[in-house]
């Protein structure tokens, strides 16, 4: 009678995962694909059973103008980090405009609740420390799916934690800080509900789809390609206000499936073309 020793079953499973990661179809940008797929699944379950239901409830009880004001406020906080990272990348005009946005929206926009700067022609220049490291020549390293934070890379993951230091919310009293992080997470996830629905319809293999979309967008952002703005944000923490807080804000699926984009309430970004091969 064949042995059913659980240790052997675990070993067989591990060998299968290793074969999947190193076989002829392995992606060299994703050398730890078995781990990343497992983490993607965990994030997906968290989103399905916790983040998405809470976001839908928040959307039902919160008027659109209120959600827009919340998004604007976190965008205003994020412009502080945008200014610093633009300056570190040698983009003086973008850094100055980011600081002007903070000043205008804070003073005239009721603390950032109203985005007066955009109406005046001062557009946002989203950046993060991962892109700053890339500008300095640091390679992205392997693709990496972070718990709760979603799609990333070794470089971008390092930059994500560095961005915490430019997030004003980080320095608040813990009670306020945690409440604002939670509000940002729920609000961002609510803004991305439509994108999740499109993703479900578009991809046979959502993991590969999200990976390609994320890596493609980061390449465009690093090159300064204007067309990067046409791509949705798959986990980039720079595009919705507070750069570090919004990486949390996506929860699991807003980070791992549709990211934390700059979509305003009920705005659904278009999905880019990407490989959708089955696993």
Short mmCIF file of N, CA and C in Angstrom, two decimals, residues 97-202:
data_model
loop_
_atom_site.label_atom_id
_atom_site.label_comp_id
_atom_site.label_asym_id
_atom_site.label_seq_id
_atom_site.Cartn_x
_atom_site.Cartn_y
_atom_site.Cartn_z
N UNK A 97 5.87 72.57 -8.59
CA UNK A 97 4.42 72.54 -8.81
C UNK A 97 3.72 71.68 -7.77
N UNK A 98 4.38 70.61 -7.33
CA UNK A 98 3.78 69.76 -6.29
C UNK A 98 3.65 70.54 -4.99
N UNK A 99 4.69 71.32 -4.65
CA UNK A 99 4.62 72.14 -3.43
C UNK A 99 3.55 73.22 -3.57
N UNK A 100 3.43 73.80 -4.75
CA UNK A 100 2.39 74.81 -4.97
C UNK A 100 1.00 74.20 -4.82
N UNK A 101 0.85 72.97 -5.29
CA UNK A 101 -0.44 72.29 -5.13
C UNK A 101 -0.79 72.13 -3.65
N UNK A 102 0.20 71.71 -2.86
CA UNK A 102 -0.05 71.54 -1.43
C UNK A 102 -0.47 72.86 -0.80
N UNK A 103 0.25 73.93 -1.13
CA UNK A 103 -0.06 75.24 -0.54
C UNK A 103 -1.45 75.72 -0.95
N UNK A 104 -1.76 75.61 -2.24
CA UNK A 104 -3.05 76.11 -2.74
C UNK A 104 -4.21 75.29 -2.18
N UNK A 105 -4.09 73.96 -2.27
CA UNK A 105 -5.19 73.12 -1.83
C UNK A 105 -5.38 73.14 -0.32
N UNK A 106 -4.28 73.30 0.42
CA UNK A 106 -4.40 73.35 1.88
C UNK A 106 -5.05 74.65 2.34
N UNK A 107 -4.63 75.75 1.74
CA UNK A 107 -5.14 77.06 2.17
C UNK A 107 -6.51 77.38 1.58
N UNK A 108 -6.64 77.19 0.28
CA UNK A 108 -7.88 77.58 -0.40
C UNK A 108 -8.86 76.41 -0.57
N UNK A 109 -8.35 75.21 -0.45
CA UNK A 109 -9.20 74.04 -0.68
C UNK A 109 -9.64 73.35 0.58
N UNK A 110 -9.72 74.11 1.69
CA UNK A 110 -10.20 73.56 2.97
C UNK A 110 -9.38 72.36 3.41
N UNK A 111 -8.08 72.54 3.45
CA UNK A 111 -7.20 71.46 3.90
C UNK A 111 -7.01 70.37 2.88
N UNK A 112 -7.35 70.64 1.62
CA UNK A 112 -7.17 69.65 0.57
C UNK A 112 -8.44 68.93 0.18
N UNK A 113 -9.55 69.24 0.82
CA UNK A 113 -10.81 68.57 0.48
C UNK A 113 -11.28 68.93 -0.93
N UNK A 114 -10.89 70.11 -1.40
CA UNK A 114 -11.23 70.56 -2.75
C UNK A 114 -9.94 70.72 -3.55
N UNK A 115 -9.90 70.11 -4.72
CA UNK A 115 -8.69 70.16 -5.54
C UNK A 115 -8.73 71.40 -6.44
N UNK A 116 -8.43 72.54 -5.84
CA UNK A 116 -8.44 73.79 -6.59
C UNK A 116 -7.24 73.87 -7.54
N UNK A 117 -6.13 73.28 -7.15
CA UNK A 117 -4.91 73.38 -7.95
C UNK A 117 -5.09 72.76 -9.34
N UNK A 118 -5.76 71.61 -9.40
CA UNK A 118 -5.98 70.97 -10.70
C UNK A 118 -6.87 71.84 -11.58
N UNK A 119 -7.90 72.43 -10.98
CA UNK A 119 -8.78 73.32 -11.74
C UNK A 119 -8.02 74.54 -12.25
N UNK A 120 -6.95 74.91 -11.52
CA UNK A 120 -6.15 76.07 -11.94
C UNK A 120 -5.06 75.69 -12.93
N UNK A 121 -4.99 74.40 -13.29
CA UNK A 121 -4.01 73.97 -14.29
C UNK A 121 -2.75 73.36 -13.73
N UNK A 122 -2.66 73.22 -12.40
CA UNK A 122 -1.49 72.57 -11.79
C UNK A 122 -1.78 71.09 -11.63
N UNK A 123 -1.31 70.28 -12.55
CA UNK A 123 -1.57 68.86 -12.50
C UNK A 123 -0.62 68.15 -11.54
N UNK A 124 -1.05 66.99 -11.06
CA UNK A 124 -0.21 66.22 -10.14
C UNK A 124 0.95 65.58 -10.89
N UNK A 125 2.04 65.37 -10.15
CA UNK A 125 3.23 64.69 -10.69
C UNK A 125 3.57 63.52 -9.75
N UNK A 126 2.80 62.44 -9.83
CA UNK A 126 3.00 61.33 -8.87
C UNK A 126 4.38 60.68 -9.01
N UNK A 127 5.05 60.54 -7.91
CA UNK A 127 6.34 59.86 -7.86
C UNK A 127 6.42 59.10 -6.53
N UNK A 128 7.35 58.19 -6.44
CA UNK A 128 7.61 57.48 -5.19
C UNK A 128 9.08 57.13 -5.14
N UNK A 129 9.53 56.65 -4.00
CA UNK A 129 10.97 56.43 -3.83
C UNK A 129 11.45 55.25 -4.66
N UNK A 130 10.56 54.32 -5.00
CA UNK A 130 10.95 53.24 -5.90
C UNK A 130 11.37 53.80 -7.25
N UNK A 131 10.62 54.75 -7.78
CA UNK A 131 10.98 55.39 -9.05
C UNK A 131 12.23 56.24 -8.89
N UNK A 132 12.39 56.85 -7.71
CA UNK A 132 13.61 57.63 -7.47
C UNK A 132 14.83 56.72 -7.51
N UNK A 133 14.75 55.55 -6.86
CA UNK A 133 15.86 54.60 -6.91
C UNK A 133 16.12 54.16 -8.35
N UNK A 134 15.05 53.94 -9.12
CA UNK A 134 15.22 53.56 -10.51
C UNK A 134 15.90 54.65 -11.31
N UNK A 135 15.57 55.91 -11.04
CA UNK A 135 16.21 57.04 -11.71
C UNK A 135 17.70 57.08 -11.39
N UNK A 136 18.05 56.67 -10.18
CA UNK A 136 19.45 56.65 -9.79
C UNK A 136 20.19 55.42 -10.32
N UNK A 137 19.50 54.56 -11.04
CA UNK A 137 20.15 53.41 -11.65
C UNK A 137 19.99 52.10 -10.90
N UNK A 138 19.19 52.08 -9.84
CA UNK A 138 18.98 50.83 -9.10
C UNK A 138 18.03 49.94 -9.88
N UNK A 139 18.43 48.70 -10.22
CA UNK A 139 17.53 47.81 -10.97
C UNK A 139 16.33 47.41 -10.13
N UNK A 140 15.26 47.04 -10.81
CA UNK A 140 14.02 46.71 -10.09
C UNK A 140 14.15 45.42 -9.30
N UNK A 141 14.97 44.49 -9.76
CA UNK A 141 15.06 43.21 -9.07
C UNK A 141 13.85 42.34 -9.38
N UNK A 142 13.74 41.20 -8.75
CA UNK A 142 12.64 40.27 -9.03
C UNK A 142 11.28 40.87 -8.69
N UNK A 143 10.28 40.43 -9.43
CA UNK A 143 8.89 40.78 -9.13
C UNK A 143 8.53 40.18 -7.77
N UNK A 144 7.74 40.91 -7.00
CA UNK A 144 7.43 40.47 -5.64
C UNK A 144 6.01 40.88 -5.27
N UNK A 145 5.22 39.92 -4.80
CA UNK A 145 3.88 40.22 -4.30
C UNK A 145 3.96 40.31 -2.78
N UNK A 146 3.69 41.50 -2.26
CA UNK A 146 3.78 41.73 -0.82
C UNK A 146 2.45 41.43 -0.14
N UNK A 147 2.48 40.93 1.08
CA UNK A 147 1.22 40.73 1.82
C UNK A 147 0.47 42.04 1.97
N UNK A 148 -0.78 42.07 1.54
CA UNK A 148 -1.67 43.22 1.66
C UNK A 148 -1.29 44.37 0.72
N UNK A 149 0.00 44.57 0.48
CA UNK A 149 0.43 45.68 -0.37
C UNK A 149 0.29 45.35 -1.85
N UNK A 150 0.38 44.08 -2.21
CA UNK A 150 0.17 43.67 -3.58
C UNK A 150 1.41 43.70 -4.45
N UNK A 151 1.24 43.93 -5.78
CA UNK A 151 2.35 43.85 -6.73
C UNK A 151 3.46 44.82 -6.40
N UNK A 152 4.69 44.36 -6.53
CA UNK A 152 5.83 45.21 -6.25
C UNK A 152 7.06 44.56 -6.86
N UNK A 153 8.21 45.02 -6.45
CA UNK A 153 9.48 44.41 -6.81
C UNK A 153 10.40 44.65 -5.62
N UNK A 154 11.59 44.08 -5.67
CA UNK A 154 12.51 44.28 -4.55
C UNK A 154 12.81 45.77 -4.39
N UNK A 155 13.05 46.45 -5.50
CA UNK A 155 13.35 47.90 -5.42
C UNK A 155 12.14 48.69 -4.96
N UNK A 156 10.98 48.42 -5.55
CA UNK A 156 9.79 49.19 -5.21
C UNK A 156 9.32 48.89 -3.79
N UNK A 157 9.52 47.65 -3.34
CA UNK A 157 9.17 47.32 -1.96
C UNK A 157 10.03 48.09 -0.98
N UNK A 158 11.32 48.22 -1.30
CA UNK A 158 12.21 49.02 -0.44
C UNK A 158 11.77 50.48 -0.45
N UNK A 159 11.45 50.98 -1.64
CA UNK A 159 11.00 52.37 -1.74
C UNK A 159 9.70 52.62 -1.00
N UNK A 160 8.85 51.60 -0.97
CA UNK A 160 7.56 51.73 -0.29
C UNK A 160 7.75 52.08 1.18
N UNK A 161 8.65 51.39 1.84
CA UNK A 161 8.88 51.67 3.26
C UNK A 161 9.60 53.00 3.46
N UNK A 162 10.44 53.38 2.51
CA UNK A 162 11.07 54.70 2.60
C UNK A 162 10.02 55.80 2.49
N UNK A 163 8.99 55.56 1.70
CA UNK A 163 7.94 56.57 1.52
C UNK A 163 7.16 56.82 2.80
N UNK A 164 7.22 55.89 3.73
CA UNK A 164 6.54 56.11 5.01
C UNK A 164 7.02 57.38 5.69
N UNK A 165 8.28 57.70 5.49
CA UNK A 165 8.86 58.86 6.19
C UNK A 165 8.42 60.17 5.59
N UNK A 166 7.85 60.15 4.38
CA UNK A 166 7.33 61.39 3.78
C UNK A 166 5.82 61.49 3.94
N UNK A 167 5.23 60.54 4.63
CA UNK A 167 3.78 60.53 4.83
C UNK A 167 3.45 61.23 6.14
N UNK A 168 2.79 62.40 6.09
CA UNK A 168 2.48 63.12 7.33
C UNK A 168 1.64 62.31 8.31
N UNK A 169 0.81 61.41 7.81
CA UNK A 169 -0.04 60.62 8.69
C UNK A 169 0.80 59.76 9.63
N UNK A 170 1.97 59.34 9.18
CA UNK A 170 2.84 58.49 9.99
C UNK A 170 3.20 59.14 11.32
N UNK A 171 3.25 60.46 11.36
CA UNK A 171 3.70 61.17 12.55
C UNK A 171 2.56 61.61 13.47
N UNK A 172 1.35 61.21 13.12
CA UNK A 172 0.22 61.59 13.96
C UNK A 172 0.08 60.67 15.16
N UNK A 173 -0.76 61.08 16.11
CA UNK A 173 -1.08 60.23 17.23
C UNK A 173 -1.60 58.89 16.71
N UNK A 174 -1.20 57.77 17.33
CA UNK A 174 -1.59 56.45 16.80
C UNK A 174 -3.08 56.29 16.55
N UNK A 175 -3.92 56.85 17.40
CA UNK A 175 -5.36 56.71 17.19
C UNK A 175 -5.79 57.39 15.89
N UNK A 176 -5.32 58.62 15.68
CA UNK A 176 -5.63 59.32 14.43
C UNK A 176 -4.98 58.64 13.25
N UNK A 177 -3.73 58.25 13.41
CA UNK A 177 -3.00 57.63 12.31
C UNK A 177 -3.70 56.36 11.82
N UNK A 178 -4.05 55.49 12.74
CA UNK A 178 -4.69 54.23 12.35
C UNK A 178 -6.06 54.46 11.72
N UNK A 179 -6.79 55.43 12.25
CA UNK A 179 -8.11 55.74 11.70
C UNK A 179 -8.00 56.27 10.27
N UNK A 180 -7.01 57.14 10.04
CA UNK A 180 -6.84 57.70 8.71
C UNK A 180 -6.35 56.64 7.72
N UNK A 181 -5.46 55.76 8.18
CA UNK A 181 -5.03 54.67 7.30
C UNK A 181 -6.21 53.79 6.91
N UNK A 182 -7.07 53.50 7.88
CA UNK A 182 -8.24 52.66 7.60
C UNK A 182 -9.19 53.37 6.63
N UNK A 183 -9.44 54.66 6.86
CA UNK A 183 -10.31 55.42 5.97
C UNK A 183 -9.74 55.44 4.55
N UNK A 184 -8.44 55.67 4.45
CA UNK A 184 -7.80 55.70 3.14
C UNK A 184 -7.92 54.36 2.43
N UNK A 185 -7.75 53.28 3.18
CA UNK A 185 -7.84 51.94 2.60
C UNK A 185 -9.24 51.69 2.04
N UNK A 186 -10.25 51.98 2.84
CA UNK A 186 -11.62 51.71 2.42
C UNK A 186 -12.02 52.63 1.26
N UNK A 187 -11.66 53.89 1.33
CA UNK A 187 -12.01 54.84 0.28
C UNK A 187 -11.35 54.46 -1.05
N UNK A 188 -10.07 54.10 -0.99
CA UNK A 188 -9.37 53.72 -2.21
C UNK A 188 -9.97 52.46 -2.81
N UNK A 189 -10.28 51.49 -1.95
CA UNK A 189 -10.86 50.24 -2.45
C UNK A 189 -12.23 50.51 -3.08
N UNK A 190 -13.00 51.41 -2.51
CA UNK A 190 -14.30 51.75 -3.08
C UNK A 190 -14.14 52.40 -4.45
N UNK A 191 -13.12 53.23 -4.62
CA UNK A 191 -12.88 53.88 -5.90
C UNK A 191 -12.53 52.89 -7.00
N UNK A 192 -12.07 51.71 -6.61
CA UNK A 192 -11.57 50.74 -7.59
C UNK A 192 -12.49 49.54 -7.78
N UNK A 193 -13.71 49.63 -7.29
CA UNK A 193 -14.62 48.49 -7.43
C UNK A 193 -14.89 48.16 -8.89
N UNK A 194 -15.07 49.18 -9.72
CA UNK A 194 -15.34 48.93 -11.13
C UNK A 194 -14.18 48.28 -11.84
N UNK A 195 -12.95 48.66 -11.48
CA UNK A 195 -11.77 48.08 -12.12
C UNK A 195 -11.66 46.60 -11.79
N UNK A 196 -12.06 46.21 -10.58
CA UNK A 196 -12.03 44.80 -10.21
C UNK A 196 -12.96 44.00 -11.10
N UNK A 197 -14.14 44.53 -11.36
CA UNK A 197 -15.10 43.83 -12.22
C UNK A 197 -14.53 43.62 -13.61
N UNK A 198 -13.87 44.65 -14.16
CA UNK A 198 -13.27 44.52 -15.49
C UNK A 198 -12.17 43.48 -15.49
N UNK A 199 -11.38 43.45 -14.42
CA UNK A 199 -10.29 42.50 -14.35
C UNK A 199 -10.81 41.07 -14.36
N UNK A 200 -11.91 40.84 -13.64
CA UNK A 200 -12.50 39.51 -13.60
C UNK A 200 -12.89 39.04 -15.00
N UNK A 201 -13.35 39.96 -15.84
CA UNK A 201 -13.79 39.60 -17.17
C UNK A 201 -12.65 39.52 -18.17
N UNK A 202 -11.54 40.22 -17.89
CA UNK A 202 -10.49 40.37 -18.90
C UNK A 202 -9.44 39.27 -18.87
#
